[in-house]
Amino acid sequence: MTFPDPVQFAVPIFIVAILAEMLAIRFGARGDYEWRDTATSLLMGFGNTMAAVVFGAGILALGAALWEYRLFDIPVTAATVVLCFLLDDLAYYWFHRSAHEVRWFWASHVVHHSSQHYNLSTALRQTWTGPISFSFAFRLPLFLIGFDPRVVFFVGGLNLVYQFFVHTEVVRRLPFGLEYILNTPSHHRVHHGTNPRYLDRNYGGVLIVWDRLFGSFEPEVEAPRYGIVRNLATFNPLWVAVHEWVAIARDVIAARDWRGRWMAVAGPPGWRDGSTAAAIRAQAAPSAGVPAE
Amino acid sequence: MIFTPLIGIALLVAAAWAFGFRAAPRLDAGEALRLAGEAVAGFAGTRVDLAADGRAALVHGADGRTVLVRGHGNRWVVRPVPPAALRHDAGAVVVDLGEPLFPTTIFAPAAPRIAA
Ligand SMILES: [Zn+2]
Ligand SMILES: [Zn+2]
């Protein structure tokens, strides 16, 4: 059985969807674009696929090698593909949470959050340094459990394609109670928000139930301000790709002791200047304007 | 061909430009105060110096801190300004944060200086 790469199939759909969203916004739908911001986002996406070409074979080989030591022989059936999809989504939750809470992983993932815009082109703003940050490590248990590597990569692609469509302001809320179980445009807008109450919330890929389960869920109650705590002042793709790695290097050099060096790499983003998500939330909590619940 | 996606990228960027997603809005004092307060925790601005073109502002806080608001496309970038990053040059105020790829911001004097 062969599995297609869902992302390759989806690229023409992505292009048409972005054009449709731009048109919808021009005709009054909620949302905004900026042409240079879009150029940067799309070039980041392009570079991400280039990185995947360079490192992909190695990661495939690693997955296949681990699969040789699998715990179970799992046949490829509809049921096991669904199970793999669910477990992959759980692995994605923990990958994504680490990507926000550990600076080494954040240095790669920050790229996705570096736009002050939130539209379908933002979805394609992806890291160039994912393989270097070892973010693929979170998926490795799936191979060890015994899921066929082709299935693991297939469900990973499906997850990515789903997430493309949540990056929009055009859709307010999904009907039929879907907001309870799925990561939706509303939930993911919160994830991209820099409002203190929105920092480091809603990590889910396809399912939002993981956030409800592990205590990181936050509903959309105020308009999100998109971006990062210190927004970039350039559209330069290379700087977007490496700026946090450069900042880590600078902080490691400036650190006075080994604890400082360790926290510059493995602590939460913002540790050095006291601008971690927790610190910002604590500082904002007493102020007015944040409605009580 | 591996570079085919670049054609799609060029098409979408051209479409964004053609649809008019290329505004460079101007700041007013009220908005500069709001942006500075939102971006810098615990900061409350009391006075605003606007750049003549409306694309940047220096917001001065009650606590003595200064915050720069600077246009970036149709959004704004906000930074606290350490005293060392501020200098006066022939009547203009120059903000140079020393941050890579962060442009120097120059606030021209409000009125031409008349030689005494
Ligand atoms: Zn994220
Ligand atoms: Zn996102």
Tab-separated table of C-alpha atoms and ligand atoms in Angstrom:
chain	number	residue	atom	x	y	z
A	1	MET	CA	0.000	0.000	0.000
A	2	THR	CA	1.342	3.462	-0.810
A	3	PHE	CA	0.496	6.627	1.056
A	4	PRO	CA	0.487	9.986	-0.729
A	5	ASP	CA	2.126	13.050	0.812
A	6	PRO	CA	-0.934	15.084	1.802
A	7	VAL	CA	1.028	18.347	1.793
A	8	GLN	CA	2.079	17.978	-1.874
A	9	PHE	CA	-1.547	17.340	-2.835
A	10	ALA	CA	-2.730	20.332	-0.844
A	11	VAL	CA	-0.415	23.015	-2.256
A	12	PRO	CA	-2.732	24.023	-5.155
A	13	ILE	CA	-5.621	24.129	-2.665
A	14	PHE	CA	-3.528	26.359	-0.382
A	15	ILE	CA	-2.925	28.813	-3.239
A	16	VAL	CA	-6.592	28.979	-4.226
A	17	ALA	CA	-7.671	29.303	-0.575
A	18	ILE	CA	-5.272	32.223	0.056
A	19	LEU	CA	-6.559	34.034	-3.052
A	20	ALA	CA	-10.135	33.381	-1.937
A	21	GLU	CA	-9.396	34.718	1.563
A	22	MET	CA	-7.843	37.908	0.149
A	23	LEU	CA	-10.921	38.427	-2.020
A	24	ALA	CA	-13.286	37.734	0.875
A	25	ILE	CA	-11.456	40.314	3.021
A	26	ARG	CA	-11.657	42.862	0.197
A	27	PHE	CA	-15.400	42.240	0.101
A	28	GLY	CA	-15.740	42.908	3.828
A	29	ALA	CA	-14.839	39.673	5.608
A	30	ARG	CA	-12.751	40.009	8.776
A	31	GLY	CA	-8.995	39.792	8.307
A	32	ASP	CA	-6.001	41.570	6.837
A	33	TYR	CA	-2.930	41.004	4.682
A	34	GLU	CA	0.295	42.908	4.024
A	35	TRP	CA	2.030	42.043	0.787
A	36	ARG	CA	5.597	41.953	2.175
A	37	ASP	CA	4.440	40.033	5.255
A	38	THR	CA	2.809	37.507	2.919
A	39	ALA	CA	6.002	37.296	0.843
A	40	THR	CA	8.018	36.536	3.978
A	41	SER	CA	5.510	33.932	5.192
A	42	LEU	CA	5.483	32.132	1.838
A	43	LEU	CA	9.287	32.214	1.521
A	44	MET	CA	9.546	30.747	5.020
A	45	GLY	CA	7.215	27.967	3.882
A	46	PHE	CA	9.328	27.384	0.785
A	47	GLY	CA	12.537	27.238	2.825
A	48	ASN	CA	10.846	24.811	5.215
A	49	THR	CA	10.164	22.384	2.367
A	50	MET	CA	13.788	22.815	1.227
A	51	ALA	CA	14.983	21.911	4.731
A	52	ALA	CA	12.680	18.890	4.588
A	53	VAL	CA	14.339	17.824	1.306
A	54	VAL	CA	17.790	18.152	2.878
A	55	PHE	CA	17.021	16.464	6.205
A	56	GLY	CA	13.980	14.367	5.223
A	57	ALA	CA	15.917	11.300	4.091
A	58	GLY	CA	17.792	11.199	7.395
A	59	ILE	CA	14.621	11.491	9.463
A	60	LEU	CA	12.934	8.814	7.317
A	61	ALA	CA	15.904	6.507	7.839
A	62	LEU	CA	15.875	7.176	11.586
A	63	GLY	CA	12.150	6.363	11.736
A	64	ALA	CA	12.662	3.158	9.772
A	65	ALA	CA	15.624	2.179	11.964
A	66	LEU	CA	13.618	2.671	15.174
A	67	TRP	CA	10.730	0.711	13.692
A	68	GLU	CA	13.065	-2.316	13.562
A	69	TYR	CA	12.972	-2.262	17.390
A	70	ARG	CA	9.182	-1.861	17.562
A	71	LEU	CA	7.195	-3.127	20.535
A	72	PHE	CA	4.194	-4.331	18.496
A	73	ASP	CA	3.507	-5.487	14.971
A	74	ILE	CA	0.704	-3.152	14.023
A	75	PRO	CA	-1.080	-4.029	10.763
A	76	VAL	CA	-2.039	-1.180	8.427
A	77	THR	CA	-5.824	-0.975	8.679
A	78	ALA	CA	-8.276	1.918	8.771
A	79	ALA	CA	-8.526	1.531	12.553
A	80	THR	CA	-4.758	1.609	13.155
A	81	VAL	CA	-4.355	4.609	10.833
A	82	VAL	CA	-6.979	6.448	12.909
A	83	LEU	CA	-5.231	5.381	16.129
A	84	CYS	CA	-1.890	6.573	14.753
A	85	PHE	CA	-3.507	9.878	13.789
A	86	LEU	CA	-4.780	10.384	17.354
A	87	LEU	CA	-1.460	9.446	18.990
A	88	ASP	CA	0.427	11.632	16.509
A	89	ASP	CA	-1.849	14.525	17.454
A	90	LEU	CA	-1.052	13.870	21.130
A	91	ALA	CA	2.685	13.823	20.291
A	92	TYR	CA	2.146	17.076	18.381
A	93	TYR	CA	0.599	18.655	21.487
A	94	TRP	CA	3.716	17.915	23.549
A	95	PHE	CA	6.062	18.913	20.742
A	96	HIS	CA	4.201	22.199	20.414
A	97	ARG	CA	4.063	22.842	24.154
A	98	SER	CA	7.819	22.261	24.426
A	99	ALA	CA	8.294	24.540	21.411
A	100	HIS	CA	6.808	27.345	23.511
A	101	GLU	CA	8.211	26.492	26.946
A	102	VAL	CA	11.804	25.538	26.080
A	103	ARG	CA	13.838	28.195	24.310
A	104	TRP	CA	15.883	25.724	22.250
A	105	PHE	CA	12.694	24.515	20.549
A	106	TRP	CA	11.188	28.029	20.554
A	107	ALA	CA	14.147	29.332	18.514
A	108	SER	CA	12.835	27.179	15.673
A	109	HIS	CA	9.089	27.558	16.280
A	110	VAL	CA	9.129	31.343	16.867
A	111	VAL	CA	9.216	31.717	13.076
A	112	HIS	CA	5.607	30.558	12.861
A	113	HIS	CA	4.566	33.251	15.339
A	114	SER	CA	6.714	36.067	13.954
A	115	SER	CA	3.993	37.669	11.822
A	116	GLN	CA	1.674	40.289	13.272
A	117	HIS	CA	-0.892	39.060	10.780
A	118	TYR	CA	-3.182	36.084	11.081
A	119	ASN	CA	-4.331	34.782	7.736
A	120	LEU	CA	-3.929	31.641	5.646
A	121	SER	CA	-0.459	32.748	4.508
A	122	THR	CA	0.632	32.800	8.168
A	123	ALA	CA	0.018	29.035	8.257
A	124	LEU	CA	2.839	28.564	5.751
A	125	ARG	CA	5.304	30.683	7.763
A	126	GLN	CA	7.359	27.713	8.977
A	127	THR	CA	10.778	27.191	10.453
A	128	TRP	CA	13.935	26.417	8.481
A	129	THR	CA	15.696	25.008	11.522
A	130	GLY	CA	13.240	22.369	12.786
A	131	PRO	CA	15.566	19.400	12.129
A	132	ILE	CA	18.444	21.206	13.895
A	133	SER	CA	16.299	21.725	17.009
A	134	PHE	CA	15.489	17.958	17.048
A	135	SER	CA	11.779	18.737	17.139
A	136	PHE	CA	11.148	15.448	15.279
A	137	ALA	CA	12.133	13.596	18.471
A	138	PHE	CA	8.545	13.890	19.715
A	139	ARG	CA	7.321	11.652	16.891
A	140	LEU	CA	9.891	8.921	17.397
A	141	PRO	CA	7.849	6.975	20.004
A	142	LEU	CA	5.289	6.235	17.289
A	143	PHE	CA	7.886	4.230	15.368
A	144	LEU	CA	8.942	2.408	18.541
A	145	ILE	CA	5.333	1.522	19.339
A	146	GLY	CA	5.269	-0.080	15.924
A	147	PHE	CA	3.267	2.138	13.587
A	148	ASP	CA	4.369	1.722	9.981
A	149	PRO	CA	6.673	4.682	9.147
A	150	ARG	CA	4.618	5.379	5.994
A	151	VAL	CA	1.513	5.740	8.175
A	152	VAL	CA	3.316	8.004	10.662
A	153	PHE	CA	4.433	10.396	7.915
A	154	PHE	CA	0.998	10.237	6.269
A	155	VAL	CA	-0.931	11.219	9.414
A	156	GLY	CA	1.686	13.889	10.175
A	157	GLY	CA	0.994	15.397	6.744
A	158	LEU	CA	-2.767	15.274	7.326
A	159	ASN	CA	-2.282	17.107	10.625
A	160	LEU	CA	-0.329	19.866	8.880
A	161	VAL	CA	-2.927	20.247	6.133
A	162	TYR	CA	-5.737	20.517	8.697
A	163	GLN	CA	-3.864	23.229	10.579
A	164	PHE	CA	-3.515	25.360	7.453
A	165	PHE	CA	-7.241	26.042	7.470
A	166	VAL	CA	-7.455	27.272	11.078
A	167	HIS	CA	-5.227	30.267	10.278
A	168	THR	CA	-8.005	32.676	9.400
A	169	GLU	CA	-10.090	35.438	10.944
A	170	VAL	CA	-12.841	34.953	8.356
A	171	VAL	CA	-14.396	32.076	10.329
A	172	ARG	CA	-15.655	33.119	13.772
A	173	ARG	CA	-16.889	29.873	15.409
A	174	LEU	CA	-17.543	26.374	14.081
A	175	PRO	CA	-21.066	24.930	14.523
A	176	PHE	CA	-22.307	21.579	15.957
A	177	GLY	CA	-20.184	21.682	19.119
A	178	LEU	CA	-17.006	21.255	17.089
A	179	GLU	CA	-15.369	23.975	19.201
A	180	TYR	CA	-15.375	21.472	22.103
A	181	ILE	CA	-13.261	18.857	20.390
A	182	LEU	CA	-11.396	20.444	17.478
A	183	ASN	CA	-8.656	23.035	17.261
A	184	THR	CA	-10.576	25.738	15.397
A	185	PRO	CA	-9.776	29.154	13.905
A	186	SER	CA	-11.010	30.718	17.168
A	187	HIS	CA	-8.844	28.505	19.418
A	188	HIS	CA	-5.756	28.970	17.248
A	189	ARG	CA	-6.215	32.747	17.063
A	190	VAL	CA	-5.798	32.648	20.842
A	191	HIS	CA	-2.616	30.617	20.346
A	192	HIS	CA	-1.177	33.359	18.104
A	193	GLY	CA	-2.222	36.151	20.498
A	194	THR	CA	0.262	38.126	22.597
A	195	ASN	CA	-2.443	39.326	24.998
A	196	PRO	CA	-1.152	38.240	28.421
A	197	ARG	CA	-4.044	35.833	28.957
A	198	TYR	CA	-3.404	34.204	25.565
A	199	LEU	CA	0.357	33.558	25.918
A	200	ASP	CA	1.286	29.861	25.763
A	201	ARG	CA	-2.257	28.573	25.354
A	202	ASN	CA	-4.073	26.220	22.936
A	203	TYR	CA	-1.273	24.006	21.648
A	204	GLY	CA	-3.534	21.417	19.993
A	205	GLY	CA	-3.002	20.460	16.345
A	206	VAL	CA	-6.286	18.884	15.241
A	207	LEU	CA	-7.899	18.182	18.622
A	208	ILE	CA	-8.301	20.821	21.331
A	209	VAL	CA	-9.194	18.132	23.886
A	210	TRP	CA	-5.481	17.814	24.788
A	211	ASP	CA	-5.475	21.433	25.990
A	212	ARG	CA	-8.655	20.875	27.994
A	213	LEU	CA	-7.058	17.722	29.458
A	214	PHE	CA	-3.632	19.202	30.292
A	215	GLY	CA	-4.828	22.615	31.487
A	216	SER	CA	-3.611	24.866	28.662
A	217	PHE	CA	-6.975	25.801	27.147
A	218	GLU	CA	-8.090	29.425	26.859
A	219	PRO	CA	-11.231	30.560	25.015
A	220	GLU	CA	-11.253	33.587	22.703
A	221	VAL	CA	-12.830	36.383	24.767
A	222	GLU	CA	-11.024	39.496	23.482
A	223	ALA	CA	-9.503	40.425	20.124
A	224	PRO	CA	-6.040	38.833	19.879
A	225	ARG	CA	-2.996	40.972	19.121
A	226	TYR	CA	-1.004	38.673	16.874
A	227	GLY	CA	2.744	38.168	16.872
A	228	ILE	CA	5.417	37.749	19.522
A	229	VAL	CA	6.243	39.667	22.697
A	230	ARG	CA	9.055	41.512	20.850
A	231	ASN	CA	7.853	41.775	17.274
A	232	LEU	CA	10.418	41.885	14.481
A	233	ALA	CA	11.019	45.137	12.616
A	234	THR	CA	12.098	43.459	9.376
A	235	PHE	CA	10.592	41.264	6.655
A	236	ASN	CA	14.019	39.712	5.931
A	237	PRO	CA	13.415	35.914	5.761
A	238	LEU	CA	16.936	35.026	6.845
A	239	TRP	CA	16.648	37.118	10.004
A	240	VAL	CA	13.182	35.697	10.666
A	241	ALA	CA	14.739	32.222	10.429
A	242	VAL	CA	17.727	32.766	12.730
A	243	HIS	CA	17.008	35.713	15.034
A	244	GLU	CA	16.229	33.674	18.147
A	245	TRP	CA	19.245	31.384	17.603
A	246	VAL	CA	21.416	34.507	17.461
A	247	ALA	CA	19.763	35.782	20.648
A	248	ILE	CA	20.456	32.465	22.406
A	249	ALA	CA	24.114	32.618	21.386
A	250	ARG	CA	24.359	36.207	22.640
A	251	ASP	CA	22.752	35.330	25.976
A	252	VAL	CA	24.967	32.263	26.451
A	253	ILE	CA	28.052	34.418	25.860
A	254	ALA	CA	26.768	37.135	28.203
A	255	ALA	CA	25.771	34.702	30.958
A	256	ARG	CA	27.925	34.869	34.064
A	257	ASP	CA	27.506	31.301	35.314
A	258	TRP	CA	26.471	27.842	34.172
A	259	ARG	CA	22.927	28.261	35.417
A	260	GLY	CA	22.611	31.380	33.246
A	261	ARG	CA	23.996	29.523	30.232
A	262	TRP	CA	21.671	26.580	30.792
A	263	MET	CA	18.585	28.772	31.213
A	264	ALA	CA	19.482	30.780	28.094
A	265	VAL	CA	19.193	27.531	26.134
A	266	ALA	CA	16.727	25.337	28.011
A	267	GLY	CA	14.773	27.797	30.138
A	268	PRO	CA	11.515	29.409	29.075
A	269	PRO	CA	11.735	32.152	26.414
A	270	GLY	CA	12.154	35.546	28.093
A	271	TRP	CA	13.872	34.067	31.178
A	272	ARG	CA	16.818	36.470	31.072
A	273	ASP	CA	14.875	39.730	31.059
A	274	GLY	CA	11.917	38.541	33.103
A	275	SER	CA	9.496	38.527	30.171
A	276	THR	CA	8.370	34.906	30.341
A	277	ALA	CA	4.713	34.206	29.625
A	278	ALA	CA	4.142	33.510	33.321
A	279	ALA	CA	5.768	36.796	34.366
A	280	ILE	CA	3.789	38.827	31.825
A	281	ARG	CA	0.555	37.148	32.889
A	282	ALA	CA	1.282	37.825	36.559
A	283	GLN	CA	2.060	41.476	35.840
A	284	ALA	CA	-1.109	41.955	33.786
A	285	ALA	CA	-3.482	40.155	36.140
A	286	PRO	CA	-4.226	43.024	38.564
A	287	SER	CA	-4.733	45.598	35.801
A	288	ALA	CA	-8.131	46.668	34.532
A	289	GLY	CA	-9.446	45.713	31.125
A	290	VAL	CA	-9.153	41.995	31.657
A	291	PRO	CA	-12.673	40.837	32.400
A	292	ALA	CA	-13.052	38.481	35.320
A	293	GLU	CA	-14.511	35.054	34.703
B	1	MET	CA	10.935	21.148	-10.736
B	2	ILE	CA	11.717	22.103	-7.177
B	3	PHE	CA	11.416	25.862	-7.761
B	4	THR	CA	7.899	25.781	-9.225
B	5	PRO	CA	6.463	26.876	-5.855
B	6	LEU	CA	8.304	30.192	-6.300
B	7	ILE	CA	5.921	30.971	-9.180
B	8	GLY	CA	2.974	30.397	-6.867
B	9	ILE	CA	4.607	32.627	-4.246
B	10	ALA	CA	5.172	35.432	-6.780
B	11	LEU	CA	1.545	35.132	-7.896
B	12	LEU	CA	0.175	35.403	-4.354
B	13	VAL	CA	2.446	38.310	-3.376
B	14	ALA	CA	1.454	40.151	-6.572
B	15	ALA	CA	-2.197	39.466	-5.766
B	16	ALA	CA	-1.787	40.859	-2.221
B	17	TRP	CA	-0.179	43.988	-3.667
B	18	ALA	CA	-2.834	44.348	-6.384
B	19	PHE	CA	-5.665	43.909	-3.871
B	20	GLY	CA	-4.234	46.916	-2.056
B	21	PHE	CA	-2.781	45.184	1.020
B	22	ARG	CA	0.049	47.742	1.135
B	23	ALA	CA	-1.188	50.509	3.403
B	24	ALA	CA	1.222	52.506	5.600
B	25	PRO	CA	-1.102	53.973	8.238
B	26	ARG	CA	-0.226	57.086	10.254
B	27	LEU	CA	-0.080	57.123	14.033
B	28	ASP	CA	-1.868	59.574	16.245
B	29	ALA	CA	-0.957	60.276	19.858
B	30	GLY	CA	-3.835	58.258	21.287
B	31	GLU	CA	-2.938	55.182	19.325
B	32	ALA	CA	0.756	55.508	20.196
B	33	LEU	CA	-0.198	55.577	23.906
B	34	ARG	CA	-2.388	52.499	23.500
B	35	LEU	CA	0.235	50.521	21.540
B	36	ALA	CA	3.001	51.331	24.028
B	37	GLY	CA	0.824	50.358	26.987
B	38	GLU	CA	-0.216	47.071	25.392
B	39	ALA	CA	3.286	46.017	24.406
B	40	VAL	CA	5.308	47.079	27.465
B	41	ALA	CA	4.051	45.515	30.678
B	42	GLY	CA	3.300	48.067	33.384
B	43	PHE	CA	3.950	51.074	31.147
B	44	ALA	CA	1.615	54.095	31.181
B	45	GLY	CA	2.480	56.851	28.724
B	46	THR	CA	1.835	60.502	29.535
B	47	ARG	CA	3.355	62.406	26.589
B	48	VAL	CA	3.898	61.577	22.907
B	49	ASP	CA	6.363	62.933	20.334
B	50	LEU	CA	5.083	62.045	16.868
B	51	ALA	CA	7.333	61.818	13.821
B	52	ALA	CA	6.337	64.278	11.115
B	53	ASP	CA	5.315	61.477	8.725
B	54	GLY	CA	3.235	59.763	11.427
B	55	ARG	CA	5.193	56.521	11.067
B	56	ALA	CA	6.846	56.579	14.486
B	57	ALA	CA	6.332	57.931	17.970
B	58	LEU	CA	8.265	58.315	21.204
B	59	VAL	CA	6.022	57.750	24.196
B	60	HIS	CA	7.207	59.115	27.542
B	61	GLY	CA	5.959	57.431	30.691
B	62	ALA	CA	5.176	58.734	34.137
B	63	ASP	CA	7.952	56.493	35.480
B	64	GLY	CA	10.578	58.185	33.298
B	65	ARG	CA	10.760	55.392	30.756
B	66	THR	CA	10.593	56.045	27.019
B	67	VAL	CA	8.995	53.683	24.479
B	68	LEU	CA	9.426	53.704	20.708
B	69	VAL	CA	6.509	52.852	18.416
B	70	ARG	CA	7.575	52.333	14.832
B	71	GLY	CA	5.671	51.424	11.656
B	72	HIS	CA	6.315	48.021	10.119
B	73	GLY	CA	4.156	47.478	7.057
B	74	ASN	CA	0.600	48.065	8.255
B	75	ARG	CA	1.470	47.058	11.831
B	76	TRP	CA	3.617	48.567	14.587
B	77	VAL	CA	6.715	47.444	16.452
B	78	VAL	CA	7.197	48.649	20.034
B	79	ARG	CA	10.403	48.759	22.103
B	80	PRO	CA	11.413	50.292	25.433
B	81	VAL	CA	14.227	52.737	24.705
B	82	PRO	CA	17.192	52.666	27.130
B	83	PRO	CA	18.636	56.163	27.697
B	84	ALA	CA	21.848	55.148	25.901
B	85	ALA	CA	19.872	54.474	22.708
B	86	LEU	CA	18.632	58.085	22.537
B	87	ARG	CA	20.744	60.941	21.225
B	88	HIS	CA	20.188	64.470	20.003
B	89	ASP	CA	21.653	65.440	16.655
B	90	ALA	CA	21.189	68.949	15.221
B	91	GLY	CA	17.833	69.301	16.908
B	92	ALA	CA	16.639	65.857	15.813
B	93	VAL	CA	16.122	62.974	18.216
B	94	VAL	CA	17.795	59.798	16.988
B	95	VAL	CA	16.815	56.374	18.348
B	96	ASP	CA	19.360	53.664	17.667
B	97	LEU	CA	18.538	50.502	19.615
B	98	GLY	CA	21.563	48.570	18.407
B	99	GLU	CA	19.314	45.619	17.625
B	100	PRO	CA	20.192	43.751	14.407
B	101	LEU	CA	18.004	44.771	11.444
B	102	PHE	CA	16.104	47.312	13.548
B	103	PRO	CA	16.305	50.562	11.580
B	104	THR	CA	17.464	53.800	13.182
B	105	THR	CA	14.512	56.128	13.807
B	106	ILE	CA	14.967	59.882	13.419
B	107	PHE	CA	12.545	62.424	14.824
B	108	ALA	CA	13.161	65.656	12.962
B	109	PRO	CA	12.897	68.857	14.989
B	110	ALA	CA	9.335	70.125	15.236
B	111	ALA	CA	10.205	73.454	13.622
B	112	PRO	CA	13.233	74.654	11.656
B	113	ARG	CA	15.880	75.994	13.979
B	114	ILE	CA	16.634	79.619	13.580
B	115	ALA	CA	20.193	80.664	14.135
B	116	ALA	CA	20.465	82.993	17.090
C	1	ZN	ZN	2.934	27.797	18.469
C	2	ZN	ZN	-0.385	28.714	13.861
